[in-house]
mmCIF file of C-alpha atoms and ligand atoms in Angstrom:
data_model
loop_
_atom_site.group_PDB
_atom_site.id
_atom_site.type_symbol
_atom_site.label_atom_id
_atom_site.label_comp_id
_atom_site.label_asym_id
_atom_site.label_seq_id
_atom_site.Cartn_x
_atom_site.Cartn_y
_atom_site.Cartn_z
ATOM 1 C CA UNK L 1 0.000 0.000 0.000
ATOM 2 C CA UNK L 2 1.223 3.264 -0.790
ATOM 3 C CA UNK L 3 1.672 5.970 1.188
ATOM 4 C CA UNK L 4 -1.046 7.992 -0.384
ATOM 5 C CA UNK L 5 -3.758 5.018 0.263
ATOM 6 C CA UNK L 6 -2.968 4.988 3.878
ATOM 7 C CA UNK L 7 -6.011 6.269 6.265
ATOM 8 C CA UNK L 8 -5.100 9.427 7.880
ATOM 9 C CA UNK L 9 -3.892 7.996 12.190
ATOM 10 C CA UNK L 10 -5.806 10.142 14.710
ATOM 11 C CA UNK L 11 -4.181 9.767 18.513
ATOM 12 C CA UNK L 12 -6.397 10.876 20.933
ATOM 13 C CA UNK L 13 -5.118 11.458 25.105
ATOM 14 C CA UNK L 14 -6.773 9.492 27.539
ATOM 15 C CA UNK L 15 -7.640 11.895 30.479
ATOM 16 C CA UNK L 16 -5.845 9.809 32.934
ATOM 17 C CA UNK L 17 -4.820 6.798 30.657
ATOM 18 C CA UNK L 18 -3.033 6.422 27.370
ATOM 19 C CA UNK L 19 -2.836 7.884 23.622
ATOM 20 C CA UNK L 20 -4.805 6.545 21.781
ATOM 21 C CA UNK L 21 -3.751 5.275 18.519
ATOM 22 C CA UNK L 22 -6.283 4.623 15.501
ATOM 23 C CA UNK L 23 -5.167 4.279 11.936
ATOM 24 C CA UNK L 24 -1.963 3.626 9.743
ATOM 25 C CA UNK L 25 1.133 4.676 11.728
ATOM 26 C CA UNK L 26 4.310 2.891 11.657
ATOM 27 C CA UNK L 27 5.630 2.523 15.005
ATOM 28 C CA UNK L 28 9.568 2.619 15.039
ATOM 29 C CA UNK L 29 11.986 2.034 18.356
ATOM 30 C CA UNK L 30 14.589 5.009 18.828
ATOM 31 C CA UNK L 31 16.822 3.068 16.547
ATOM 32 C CA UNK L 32 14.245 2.732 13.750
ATOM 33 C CA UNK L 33 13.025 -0.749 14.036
ATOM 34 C CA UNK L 34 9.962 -1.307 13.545
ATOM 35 C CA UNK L 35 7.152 -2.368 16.335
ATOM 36 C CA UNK L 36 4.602 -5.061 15.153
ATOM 37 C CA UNK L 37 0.991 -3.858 15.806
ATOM 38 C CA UNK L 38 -1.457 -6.300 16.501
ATOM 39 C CA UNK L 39 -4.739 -3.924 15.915
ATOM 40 C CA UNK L 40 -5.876 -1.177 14.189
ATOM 41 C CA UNK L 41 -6.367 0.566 17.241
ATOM 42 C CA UNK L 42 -3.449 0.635 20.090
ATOM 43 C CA UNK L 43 -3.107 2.276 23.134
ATOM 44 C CA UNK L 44 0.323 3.711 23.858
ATOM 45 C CA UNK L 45 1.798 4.394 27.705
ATOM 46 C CA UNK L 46 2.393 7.821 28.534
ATOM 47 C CA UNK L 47 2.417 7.044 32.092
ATOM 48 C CA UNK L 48 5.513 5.272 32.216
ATOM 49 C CA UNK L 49 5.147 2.283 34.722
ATOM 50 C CA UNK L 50 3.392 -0.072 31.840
ATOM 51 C CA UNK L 51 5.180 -3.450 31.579
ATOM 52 C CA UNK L 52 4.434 -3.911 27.264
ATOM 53 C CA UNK L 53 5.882 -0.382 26.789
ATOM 54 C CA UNK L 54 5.474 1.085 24.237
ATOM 55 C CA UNK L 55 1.841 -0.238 24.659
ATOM 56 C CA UNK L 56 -0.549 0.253 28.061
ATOM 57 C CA UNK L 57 -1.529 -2.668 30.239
ATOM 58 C CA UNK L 58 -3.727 -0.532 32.532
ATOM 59 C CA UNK L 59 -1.279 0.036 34.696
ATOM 60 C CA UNK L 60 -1.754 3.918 34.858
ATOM 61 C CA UNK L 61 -4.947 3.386 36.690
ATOM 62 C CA UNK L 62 -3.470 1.366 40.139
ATOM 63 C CA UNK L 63 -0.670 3.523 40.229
ATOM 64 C CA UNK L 64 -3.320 7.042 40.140
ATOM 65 C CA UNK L 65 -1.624 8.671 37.051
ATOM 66 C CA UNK L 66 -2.944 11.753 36.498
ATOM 67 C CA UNK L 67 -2.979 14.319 33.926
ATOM 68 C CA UNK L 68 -4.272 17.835 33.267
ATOM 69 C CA UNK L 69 -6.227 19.485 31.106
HETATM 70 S S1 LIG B 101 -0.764 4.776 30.351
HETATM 71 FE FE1 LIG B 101 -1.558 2.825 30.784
HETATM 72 S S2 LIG B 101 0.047 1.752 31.700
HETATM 73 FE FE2 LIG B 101 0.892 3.692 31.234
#
């Protein structure tokens, strides 16, 4: 698929929680490899604590991360 075909990715912040992640988006580690993405939609950590970074377990909500508006 080229990159013209590809659906335009909308990421969305969680109050409290993750970014959301829907559409194409290739995700890359610092050094450029690529991450495998299992859905359509992912949910990345922005919390920090998460145990699948770069993806969220749920973590953010036992530890009471917070974020503002
Ligand atoms: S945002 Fe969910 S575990 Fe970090």
């Amino acid at each position: 698929m080229s990159d013209l075909n590809r659906a335009a990715p909308r990421i969305v912040a969680c109050p409290n929680g993750p970014l959301l992640v829907r559409g194409e988006l290739d995700l890359v580690t610092p050094e450029g490899d690529p991450i495998e993405r299992k859905r359509r939609t992912i949910a990345l950590c922005r919390c920090g604590v998460s145990s699948i970074k770069p993806f969220c377990d749920g973590t953010h909500k036992a530890i009471g991360f917070t974020t503002t508006e």
